[in-house]
Short mmCIF file of C-alpha atoms in Angstrom, two decimals:
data_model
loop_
_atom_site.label_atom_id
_atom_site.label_comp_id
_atom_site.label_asym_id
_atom_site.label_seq_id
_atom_site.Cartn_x
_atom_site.Cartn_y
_atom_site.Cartn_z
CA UNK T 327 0.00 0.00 0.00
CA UNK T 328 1.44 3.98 -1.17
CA UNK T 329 2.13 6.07 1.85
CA UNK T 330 -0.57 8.38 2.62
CA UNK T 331 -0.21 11.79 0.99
CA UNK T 332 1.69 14.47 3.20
CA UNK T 333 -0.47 17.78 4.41
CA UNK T 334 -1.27 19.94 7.58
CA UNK T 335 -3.47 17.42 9.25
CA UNK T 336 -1.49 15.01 11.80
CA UNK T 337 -2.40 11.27 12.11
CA UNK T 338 -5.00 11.52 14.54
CA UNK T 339 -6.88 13.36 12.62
CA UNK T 340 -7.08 11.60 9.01
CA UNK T 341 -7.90 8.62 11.38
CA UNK T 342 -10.62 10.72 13.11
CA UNK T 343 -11.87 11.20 9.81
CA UNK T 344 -11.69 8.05 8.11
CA UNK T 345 -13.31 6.56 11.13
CA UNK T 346 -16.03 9.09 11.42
CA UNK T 347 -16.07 10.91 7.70
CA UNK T 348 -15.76 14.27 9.66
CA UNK T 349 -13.08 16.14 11.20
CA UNK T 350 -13.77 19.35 13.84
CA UNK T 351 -11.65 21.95 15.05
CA UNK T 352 -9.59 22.34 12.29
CA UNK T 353 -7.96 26.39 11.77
CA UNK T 354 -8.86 26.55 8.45
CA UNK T 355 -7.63 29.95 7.84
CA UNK T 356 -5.94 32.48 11.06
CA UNK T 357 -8.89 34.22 12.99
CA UNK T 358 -8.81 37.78 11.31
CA UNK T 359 -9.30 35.69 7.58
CA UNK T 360 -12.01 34.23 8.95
CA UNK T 361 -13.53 37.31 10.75
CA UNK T 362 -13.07 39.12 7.35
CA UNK T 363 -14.66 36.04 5.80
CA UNK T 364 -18.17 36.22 7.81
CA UNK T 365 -18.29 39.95 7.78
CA UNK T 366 -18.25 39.78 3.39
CA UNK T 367 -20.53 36.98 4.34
CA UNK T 368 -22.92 38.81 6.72
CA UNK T 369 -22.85 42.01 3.94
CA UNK T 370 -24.17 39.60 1.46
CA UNK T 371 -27.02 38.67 3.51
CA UNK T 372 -28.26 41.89 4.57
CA UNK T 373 -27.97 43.38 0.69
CA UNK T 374 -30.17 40.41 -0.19
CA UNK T 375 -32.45 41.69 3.13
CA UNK T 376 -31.17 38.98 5.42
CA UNK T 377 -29.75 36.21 5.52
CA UNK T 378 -30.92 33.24 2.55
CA UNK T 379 -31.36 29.35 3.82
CA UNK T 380 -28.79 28.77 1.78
CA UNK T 381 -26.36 29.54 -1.03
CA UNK T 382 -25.22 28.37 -4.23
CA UNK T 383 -22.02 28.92 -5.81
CA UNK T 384 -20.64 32.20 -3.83
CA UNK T 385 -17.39 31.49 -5.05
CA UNK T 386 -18.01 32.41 -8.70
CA UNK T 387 -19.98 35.46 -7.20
CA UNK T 388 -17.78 36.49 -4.41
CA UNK T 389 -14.00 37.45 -4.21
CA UNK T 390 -13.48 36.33 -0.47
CA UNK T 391 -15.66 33.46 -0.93
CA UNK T 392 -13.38 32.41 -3.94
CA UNK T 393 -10.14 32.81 -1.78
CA UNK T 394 -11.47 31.18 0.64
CA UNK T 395 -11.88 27.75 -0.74
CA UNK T 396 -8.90 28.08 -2.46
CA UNK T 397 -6.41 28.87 0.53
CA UNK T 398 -4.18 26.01 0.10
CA UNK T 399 -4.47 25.17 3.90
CA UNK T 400 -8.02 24.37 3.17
CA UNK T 401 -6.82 22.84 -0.60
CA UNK T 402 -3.62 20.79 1.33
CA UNK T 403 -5.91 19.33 3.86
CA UNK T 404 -8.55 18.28 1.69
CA UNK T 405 -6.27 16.43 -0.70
CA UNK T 406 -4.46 14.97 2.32
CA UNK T 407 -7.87 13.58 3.53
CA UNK T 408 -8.55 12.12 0.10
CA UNK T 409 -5.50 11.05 -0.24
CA UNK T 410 -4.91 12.51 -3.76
CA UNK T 411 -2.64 15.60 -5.45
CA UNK T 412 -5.99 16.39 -7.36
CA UNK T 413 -8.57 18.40 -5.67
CA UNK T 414 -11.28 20.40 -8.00
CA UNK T 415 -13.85 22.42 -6.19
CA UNK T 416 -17.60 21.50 -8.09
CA UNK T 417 -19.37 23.87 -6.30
CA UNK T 418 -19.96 25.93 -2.93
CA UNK T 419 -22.77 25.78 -0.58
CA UNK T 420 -23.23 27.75 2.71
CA UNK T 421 -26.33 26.70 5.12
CA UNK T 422 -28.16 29.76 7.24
#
């Protein structure tokens, strides 16, 4: 069997996730990325009059949203979960 593709994620947690198909408490991005995320976020929602269930596709609509799921700590851990040097983003979907 290969060796498991190298990333940011320690053992513990690919086995956290292969055991459970989720992993928590990750730091996706450092805390003022993220605060800068939800506040682009959160002046989405109220120029659409507050906040949607849901939406589709923000990162061919949004800047931040696009950066976002292309930060390669985001990109590096999801192809080290997958175990794979090939990771294409399909779509985006946020839940209110």
């Amino acid at each position: 069997m290969a060796a498991r593709a190298t990333g940011p994620l320690t053992a513990a947690q690919v086995q956290e996730f292969e055991t459970t198909g989720v992993l928590f408490g990750v730091q996706a991005v450092p805390p003022p990325v993220a605060a800068a995320n939800r506040a682009a976020f959160e002046e989405r929602a109220a120029a659409e009059g507050g906040a949607q269930p849901h939406y589709l596709s923000l990162h061919t609509e949004d800047k931040w949203a696009w950066d976002l799921c292309t930060s390669p700590s985001i990109v590096n851990a999801a192809a080290q979960l997958l175990d794979t040097e090939n990771v294409f983003m399909l779509a985006t979907h946020a839940f209110c």
